[in-house]
């Protein structure tokens, strides 16, 4: 018998959001970790918000919504609010009931900026790492470091002389919103030019075989036991940013005991090697024998078995970069200004950590992580 194509809704429906989410859904483990970390931030949230006045959006819900935007590659706040209206999985993760009103995208953006201004993302990152340390997932001795290029939300046409002069990029024709530009034969550098769209962005290229783009540099310090990010920072894009950021992140590691740090050939410089050894950190850096003067490390370091292990494990740091660029959408940031780009990069690396930790917990007996 053919069924009817008509749809008739019941007058009353008794259903919970919990009923719509499968028991084995990956977000269940992720939400448990997120809620445990957010539960430790109650004191910070009380300092940010006033005791009186109209109730604002709960900061816990804001952070969960920002994580949803990363997990599912939602490109904008406007699209996120639109999808939260009809996606029950998003509502369940954020903490909105079926009949709760969804915020306007402008209201969401203003409240999100409040969290960024008070560096809530950094505190959230710290609490997630505290949970990982409590579960004995973090290494205290062995680390890896690397950097990646983040394309800025600015175009070459916004890269104009700082003194306000006209560099005739359009060949003398009247300027407009999207005029043809030609900079062939005209010197353009970060010393003389700056972007009017994002002044913090820098013109940079990774090698002589690639084009220069307006960009930032994101840096990550990873521990080698579980492959979790323990440090993340964004700097201006320049030739010295990777090594300077690596040393700054190494300085934040607790304890004065000996440590190792693995890195690629870009870190094989005598100043970086010497700075690491001053910090009692053994540099397991890939040898760059093609550099003028030879490699800064020799057989005293490379002959040990631990050096080969570090060189193998350090490549796992690319998993965080790959996940962040394909899922977290940090290949080209939507934010302007180094501070906001830094907060977005930290939140993306935190989300990558949470996903990795949730997968690790499914392989570890429950009694071992309590």
Short mmCIF file of C-alpha atoms in Angstrom, two decimals:
data_model
loop_
_atom_site.label_atom_id
_atom_site.label_comp_id
_atom_site.label_asym_id
_atom_site.label_seq_id
_atom_site.Cartn_x
_atom_site.Cartn_y
_atom_site.Cartn_z
CA UNK A 1 0.00 0.00 0.00
CA UNK A 2 1.35 3.37 -0.95
CA UNK A 3 1.91 5.74 1.92
CA UNK A 4 0.48 9.22 2.04
CA UNK A 5 2.70 12.17 1.12
CA UNK A 6 0.85 14.51 3.48
CA UNK A 7 2.44 15.74 6.69
CA UNK A 8 0.45 16.55 9.79
CA UNK A 9 2.28 17.69 12.88
CA UNK A 10 1.08 16.70 16.31
CA UNK A 11 -0.49 19.35 18.48
CA UNK A 12 1.93 18.61 21.30
CA UNK A 13 5.37 17.03 21.02
CA UNK A 14 7.50 15.81 23.90
CA UNK A 15 11.13 15.58 22.80
CA UNK A 16 14.52 16.58 24.13
CA UNK A 17 17.57 17.63 22.18
CA UNK A 18 19.42 14.77 23.85
CA UNK A 19 17.16 12.34 21.96
CA UNK A 20 18.31 13.63 18.57
CA UNK A 21 22.05 13.18 19.16
CA UNK A 22 23.31 9.59 18.73
CA UNK A 23 24.97 8.08 21.77
CA UNK A 24 28.16 7.46 19.82
CA UNK A 25 28.37 10.88 18.16
CA UNK A 26 31.94 12.29 18.27
CA UNK A 27 30.73 15.61 19.67
CA UNK A 28 29.62 13.95 22.91
CA UNK A 29 33.18 13.38 24.05
CA UNK A 30 34.20 16.81 22.78
CA UNK A 31 31.37 18.52 24.69
CA UNK A 32 32.34 16.77 27.91
CA UNK A 33 35.90 18.12 27.65
CA UNK A 34 34.71 21.60 26.71
CA UNK A 35 32.26 21.79 29.62
CA UNK A 36 34.88 20.63 32.10
CA UNK A 37 37.30 23.30 30.93
CA UNK A 38 34.63 26.02 30.91
CA UNK A 39 33.58 25.08 34.44
CA UNK A 40 36.97 26.29 35.65
CA UNK A 41 36.53 29.75 34.10
CA UNK A 42 33.59 30.89 36.22
CA UNK A 43 35.72 33.31 38.24
CA UNK A 44 37.09 34.97 35.10
CA UNK A 45 33.61 35.35 33.62
CA UNK A 46 32.38 37.00 36.82
CA UNK A 47 35.10 39.64 36.48
CA UNK A 48 34.25 40.40 32.86
CA UNK A 49 30.50 40.85 33.29
CA UNK A 50 28.73 43.36 35.56
CA UNK A 51 26.59 42.20 38.49
CA UNK A 52 23.60 44.30 37.42
CA UNK A 53 21.92 45.23 34.16
CA UNK A 54 20.37 43.28 31.34
CA UNK A 55 21.51 39.71 31.02
CA UNK A 56 23.92 39.15 28.15
CA UNK A 57 24.74 36.03 26.19
CA UNK A 58 26.32 33.45 28.47
CA UNK A 59 30.07 33.36 27.75
CA UNK A 60 30.03 29.56 27.92
CA UNK A 61 27.52 29.48 25.06
CA UNK A 62 29.56 31.99 23.12
CA UNK A 63 32.68 29.85 23.31
CA UNK A 64 30.79 26.70 22.36
CA UNK A 65 29.31 28.52 19.36
CA UNK A 66 32.79 29.70 18.33
CA UNK A 67 34.00 26.11 18.54
CA UNK A 68 31.08 24.93 16.40
CA UNK A 69 32.10 27.50 13.79
CA UNK A 70 35.58 25.94 13.73
CA UNK A 71 34.53 22.28 13.88
CA UNK A 72 32.14 22.61 10.92
CA UNK A 73 34.02 25.24 8.86
CA UNK A 74 31.24 27.83 9.05
CA UNK A 75 32.57 30.83 7.18
CA UNK A 76 30.82 33.70 9.00
CA UNK A 77 28.82 34.63 12.08
CA UNK A 78 25.80 35.37 9.92
CA UNK A 79 25.85 31.86 8.47
CA UNK A 80 26.48 30.36 11.91
CA UNK A 81 23.40 32.03 13.42
CA UNK A 82 21.34 30.93 10.42
CA UNK A 83 22.38 27.30 10.83
CA UNK A 84 21.89 27.29 14.61
CA UNK A 85 18.21 28.09 14.00
CA UNK A 86 17.52 24.75 12.35
CA UNK A 87 20.45 22.49 13.28
CA UNK A 88 19.54 20.58 16.44
CA UNK A 89 23.07 19.23 16.84
CA UNK A 90 24.44 22.78 17.01
CA UNK A 91 21.76 23.77 19.53
CA UNK A 92 22.54 20.77 21.71
CA UNK A 93 26.29 21.47 21.72
CA UNK A 94 25.89 25.20 22.40
CA UNK A 95 23.26 24.69 25.09
CA UNK A 96 20.18 26.21 23.43
CA UNK A 97 16.78 24.58 23.86
CA UNK A 98 14.60 23.85 20.84
CA UNK A 99 12.38 26.87 21.47
CA UNK A 100 15.15 29.28 22.52
CA UNK A 101 15.61 32.32 20.29
CA UNK A 102 18.85 32.52 18.34
CA UNK A 103 20.97 35.66 18.68
CA UNK A 104 21.36 38.19 15.92
CA UNK A 105 24.71 37.88 14.17
CA UNK A 106 25.71 41.44 15.14
CA UNK A 107 24.93 40.75 18.80
CA UNK A 108 26.99 37.58 18.63
CA UNK A 109 29.95 39.45 17.09
CA UNK A 110 29.92 42.19 19.73
CA UNK A 111 29.82 39.70 22.60
CA UNK A 112 32.53 37.59 20.95
CA UNK A 113 34.78 40.67 20.75
CA UNK A 114 34.40 41.07 24.51
CA UNK A 115 35.88 37.62 25.04
CA UNK A 116 38.75 38.42 22.68
CA UNK A 117 39.52 41.70 24.47
CA UNK A 118 39.77 39.96 27.84
CA UNK A 119 41.91 37.12 26.41
CA UNK A 120 39.41 34.46 27.46
CA UNK A 121 40.70 32.23 24.67
CA UNK A 122 44.14 32.03 26.31
CA UNK A 123 42.57 31.07 29.65
CA UNK A 124 40.44 28.45 27.90
CA UNK A 125 43.55 27.07 26.18
CA UNK A 126 45.29 26.84 29.57
CA UNK A 127 42.39 24.95 31.14
CA UNK A 128 42.28 22.45 28.29
CA UNK A 129 46.01 21.84 28.76
CA UNK A 130 45.45 21.45 32.50
CA UNK A 131 42.97 18.65 31.77
CA UNK A 132 45.47 16.99 29.44
CA UNK A 133 48.17 17.20 32.11
CA UNK A 134 45.80 15.76 34.71
CA UNK A 135 45.22 12.81 32.40
CA UNK A 136 48.99 12.36 31.94
CA UNK A 137 48.90 13.11 28.23
CA UNK A 138 51.65 15.74 28.19
CA UNK A 139 55.38 15.24 27.93
CA UNK A 140 57.58 17.39 30.16
CA UNK A 141 60.86 16.80 28.33
CA UNK A 142 60.36 16.42 24.57
CA UNK A 143 58.84 19.03 22.26
CA UNK A 144 58.65 20.11 18.62
CA UNK A 145 58.26 23.55 17.08
CA UNK A 146 57.25 24.83 13.66
CA UNK A 147 55.57 27.75 11.95
CA UNK A 148 53.08 28.27 9.14
CA UNK A 149 52.02 31.17 6.93
CA UNK A 150 48.54 32.68 7.46
CA UNK A 151 47.24 34.77 4.61
CA UNK A 152 45.92 38.11 5.83
CA UNK A 153 42.52 39.57 4.96
CA UNK A 154 44.15 42.24 2.79
CA UNK A 155 45.05 42.53 -0.88
CA UNK A 156 48.12 43.80 -2.69
CA UNK A 157 46.17 46.85 -3.81
CA UNK A 158 45.89 47.99 -0.20
CA UNK A 159 49.70 47.92 0.12
CA UNK A 160 50.50 51.61 -0.44
CA UNK A 161 53.41 53.94 0.47
CA UNK A 162 53.50 55.01 4.10
CA UNK A 163 54.24 58.64 3.22
CA UNK A 164 50.96 58.93 1.33
CA UNK A 165 52.56 59.44 -2.07
CA UNK A 166 51.14 57.86 -5.21
CA UNK A 167 53.29 55.04 -6.58
CA UNK A 168 51.36 55.08 -9.88
CA UNK A 169 50.29 51.47 -9.40
CA UNK A 170 47.41 52.01 -11.83
CA UNK A 171 49.56 53.59 -14.54
CA UNK A 172 48.24 57.12 -13.93
CA UNK A 173 44.65 56.27 -14.71
CA UNK A 174 41.85 57.40 -12.38
CA UNK A 175 41.73 55.32 -9.23
CA UNK A 176 38.61 53.39 -8.32
CA UNK A 177 37.29 50.54 -6.29
CA UNK A 178 38.90 47.80 -8.38
CA UNK A 179 41.25 49.40 -10.87
CA UNK A 180 43.93 47.55 -12.78
CA UNK A 181 47.28 47.62 -10.95
CA UNK A 182 50.77 47.20 -12.35
CA UNK A 183 53.77 47.23 -9.99
CA UNK A 184 56.33 45.76 -12.36
CA UNK A 185 59.73 47.35 -11.81
CA UNK A 186 58.56 49.35 -8.78
CA UNK A 187 60.20 48.56 -5.41
CA UNK A 188 57.72 47.67 -2.68
CA UNK A 189 58.82 46.63 0.81
CA UNK A 190 57.49 46.55 4.35
CA UNK A 191 59.81 49.45 5.24
CA UNK A 192 58.23 51.85 2.77
CA UNK A 193 54.71 50.43 2.30
CA UNK A 194 51.85 49.32 4.55
CA UNK A 195 48.37 47.91 4.04
CA UNK A 196 45.48 50.29 4.56
CA UNK A 197 43.16 47.33 5.15
CA UNK A 198 45.29 45.60 7.81
CA UNK A 199 48.37 47.61 8.88
CA UNK A 200 49.67 44.67 10.92
CA UNK A 201 49.95 42.41 7.86
CA UNK A 202 53.33 42.08 6.15
CA UNK A 203 54.35 41.28 2.59
CA UNK A 204 56.22 37.96 2.83
CA UNK A 205 57.12 34.88 0.82
CA UNK A 206 58.27 31.52 2.10
CA UNK A 207 60.88 30.92 -0.61
CA UNK A 208 62.28 32.37 -3.80
CA UNK A 209 59.95 30.11 -5.81
CA UNK A 210 56.72 31.44 -4.29
CA UNK A 211 54.86 34.72 -4.61
CA UNK A 212 54.87 37.30 -1.82
CA UNK A 213 51.50 37.68 -0.07
CA UNK A 214 50.09 39.79 2.74
CA UNK A 215 50.37 37.45 5.69
CA UNK A 216 51.09 36.62 9.32
CA UNK A 217 53.09 33.75 10.79
CA UNK A 218 51.51 31.26 13.17
CA UNK A 219 53.83 29.30 15.48
CA UNK A 220 53.15 26.13 17.46
CA UNK A 221 55.02 24.30 20.22
CA UNK A 222 53.94 20.64 20.43
CA UNK A 223 54.75 18.06 23.07
CA UNK A 224 55.88 14.75 21.61
CA UNK A 225 54.02 12.21 23.74
CA UNK A 226 50.46 12.76 22.54
CA UNK A 227 51.08 15.37 19.85
CA UNK A 228 49.17 18.14 21.67
CA UNK A 229 49.85 21.83 21.17
CA UNK A 230 51.19 23.42 24.36
CA UNK A 231 52.01 26.82 22.89
CA UNK A 232 50.62 28.90 20.03
CA UNK A 233 51.32 32.48 18.96
CA UNK A 234 51.00 34.69 15.88
CA UNK A 235 53.74 37.15 14.88
CA UNK A 236 54.45 39.50 12.03
CA UNK A 237 55.72 37.68 8.97
CA UNK A 238 59.48 38.08 8.65
CA UNK A 239 62.59 35.96 8.34
CA UNK A 240 63.33 35.93 12.09
CA UNK A 241 59.81 35.34 13.42
CA UNK A 242 59.98 31.55 13.59
CA UNK A 243 63.09 31.31 15.76
CA UNK A 244 62.15 34.23 18.02
CA UNK A 245 58.68 32.79 18.62
CA UNK A 246 60.15 29.34 19.31
CA UNK A 247 62.44 30.72 22.02
CA UNK A 248 59.59 32.72 23.55
CA UNK A 249 57.40 29.61 23.77
CA UNK A 250 60.25 27.54 25.22
CA UNK A 251 60.60 30.16 27.96
CA UNK A 252 57.02 29.49 29.05
CA UNK A 253 57.67 25.81 29.75
CA UNK A 254 57.77 25.03 33.48
CA UNK A 255 60.81 23.54 35.17
CA UNK A 256 64.56 23.85 34.65
CA UNK A 257 65.14 20.17 33.84
CA UNK A 258 66.77 19.22 30.50
CA UNK A 259 64.47 19.23 27.47
CA UNK A 260 64.67 18.59 23.74
CA UNK A 261 63.08 20.50 20.88
CA UNK A 262 62.78 19.18 17.33
CA UNK A 263 62.53 21.49 14.32
CA UNK A 264 63.17 21.64 10.59
CA UNK A 265 66.14 23.11 8.71
CA UNK A 266 64.91 26.68 9.04
CA UNK A 267 65.93 26.58 12.71
CA UNK A 268 69.47 25.37 12.00
CA UNK A 269 71.23 28.63 12.82
CA UNK A 270 74.03 29.21 15.29
CA UNK A 271 72.19 31.86 17.28
CA UNK A 272 69.11 29.65 17.76
CA UNK A 273 71.20 26.61 18.71
CA UNK A 274 73.17 28.64 21.24
CA UNK A 275 70.00 30.16 22.71
CA UNK A 276 68.46 26.70 23.14
CA UNK A 277 71.52 25.34 24.93
CA UNK A 278 71.52 28.33 27.27
CA UNK A 279 68.03 27.23 28.29
CA UNK A 280 69.16 23.62 28.85
CA UNK A 281 67.21 22.59 25.75
CA UNK A 282 68.91 20.16 23.36
CA UNK A 283 68.15 21.28 19.79
CA UNK A 284 67.12 18.26 17.71
CA UNK A 285 67.14 20.40 14.57
CA UNK A 286 67.33 18.96 11.07
CA UNK A 287 70.84 19.50 9.68
CA UNK A 288 71.13 22.04 6.89
CA UNK A 289 74.46 21.14 5.29
CA UNK A 290 73.83 23.44 2.32
CA UNK A 291 73.97 26.54 4.52
CA UNK A 292 77.09 28.68 4.21
CA UNK A 293 79.43 27.61 6.99
CA UNK A 294 77.70 24.26 7.40
CA UNK A 295 75.20 23.00 9.94
CA UNK A 296 75.17 24.41 13.47
CA UNK A 297 74.86 20.92 14.98
CA UNK A 298 77.18 17.95 14.63
CA UNK A 299 77.51 14.29 15.52
CA UNK A 300 77.41 15.02 19.25
CA UNK A 301 73.69 15.58 18.78
CA UNK A 302 72.77 13.56 15.69
CA UNK A 303 74.43 10.32 16.82
CA UNK A 304 71.88 9.71 19.59
CA UNK A 305 68.82 7.56 18.93
CA UNK A 306 66.59 10.21 20.46
CA UNK A 307 67.52 12.61 17.65
CA UNK A 308 66.07 10.29 15.02
CA UNK A 309 62.93 9.79 17.12
CA UNK A 310 62.45 13.54 17.47
CA UNK A 311 62.86 14.07 13.74
CA UNK A 312 60.15 11.49 13.10
CA UNK A 313 57.65 12.78 15.65
CA UNK A 314 58.08 16.48 14.83
CA UNK A 315 56.24 15.96 11.53
CA UNK A 316 53.04 15.36 13.47
CA UNK A 317 52.87 19.10 14.05
CA UNK A 318 51.79 19.42 10.42
CA UNK A 319 48.58 17.61 11.36
CA UNK A 320 47.53 20.59 13.45
CA UNK A 321 48.37 23.01 10.65
CA UNK A 322 46.56 20.87 8.09
CA UNK A 323 43.48 20.51 10.30
CA UNK A 324 43.47 24.22 11.08
CA UNK A 325 43.72 25.25 7.43
CA UNK A 326 41.18 22.81 6.00
CA UNK A 327 38.68 22.64 8.89
CA UNK A 328 39.42 25.67 11.05
CA UNK A 329 39.77 28.02 8.07
CA UNK A 330 43.03 29.67 9.14
CA UNK A 331 44.55 29.40 5.67
CA UNK A 332 43.29 32.94 5.20
CA UNK A 333 42.12 34.64 8.36
CA UNK A 334 38.88 36.61 8.42
CA UNK A 335 40.19 38.88 11.18
CA UNK A 336 42.26 42.04 10.94
CA UNK A 337 44.94 43.05 13.41
CA UNK A 338 47.59 40.84 14.92
CA UNK A 339 45.85 40.59 18.29
CA UNK A 340 42.59 39.24 16.86
CA UNK A 341 44.40 36.93 14.43
CA UNK A 342 46.42 35.60 17.37
CA UNK A 343 43.27 34.86 19.39
CA UNK A 344 41.65 33.09 16.43
CA UNK A 345 44.77 31.02 15.85
CA UNK A 346 44.93 30.01 19.54
CA UNK A 347 41.25 29.01 19.55
CA UNK A 348 41.75 26.92 16.40
CA UNK A 349 44.73 25.10 17.94
CA UNK A 350 42.67 24.58 21.12
CA UNK A 351 39.90 23.02 19.04
CA UNK A 352 42.46 20.76 17.35
CA UNK A 353 43.70 19.69 20.80
CA UNK A 354 40.18 18.94 22.00
CA UNK A 355 39.45 16.74 18.98
CA UNK A 356 42.71 14.85 19.49
CA UNK A 357 42.07 14.42 23.23
CA UNK A 358 38.55 13.12 22.63
CA UNK A 359 39.95 10.49 20.27
CA UNK A 360 42.65 9.53 22.78
CA UNK A 361 40.09 9.07 25.54
CA UNK A 362 38.13 6.61 23.43
CA UNK A 363 41.26 4.39 23.31
CA UNK A 364 42.15 4.73 27.02
CA UNK A 365 40.19 2.85 29.72
CA UNK A 366 37.99 5.17 31.74
CA UNK A 367 39.75 4.34 34.98
CA UNK A 368 43.07 5.51 33.57
CA UNK A 369 41.94 9.08 32.98
CA UNK A 370 40.25 9.77 36.30
#
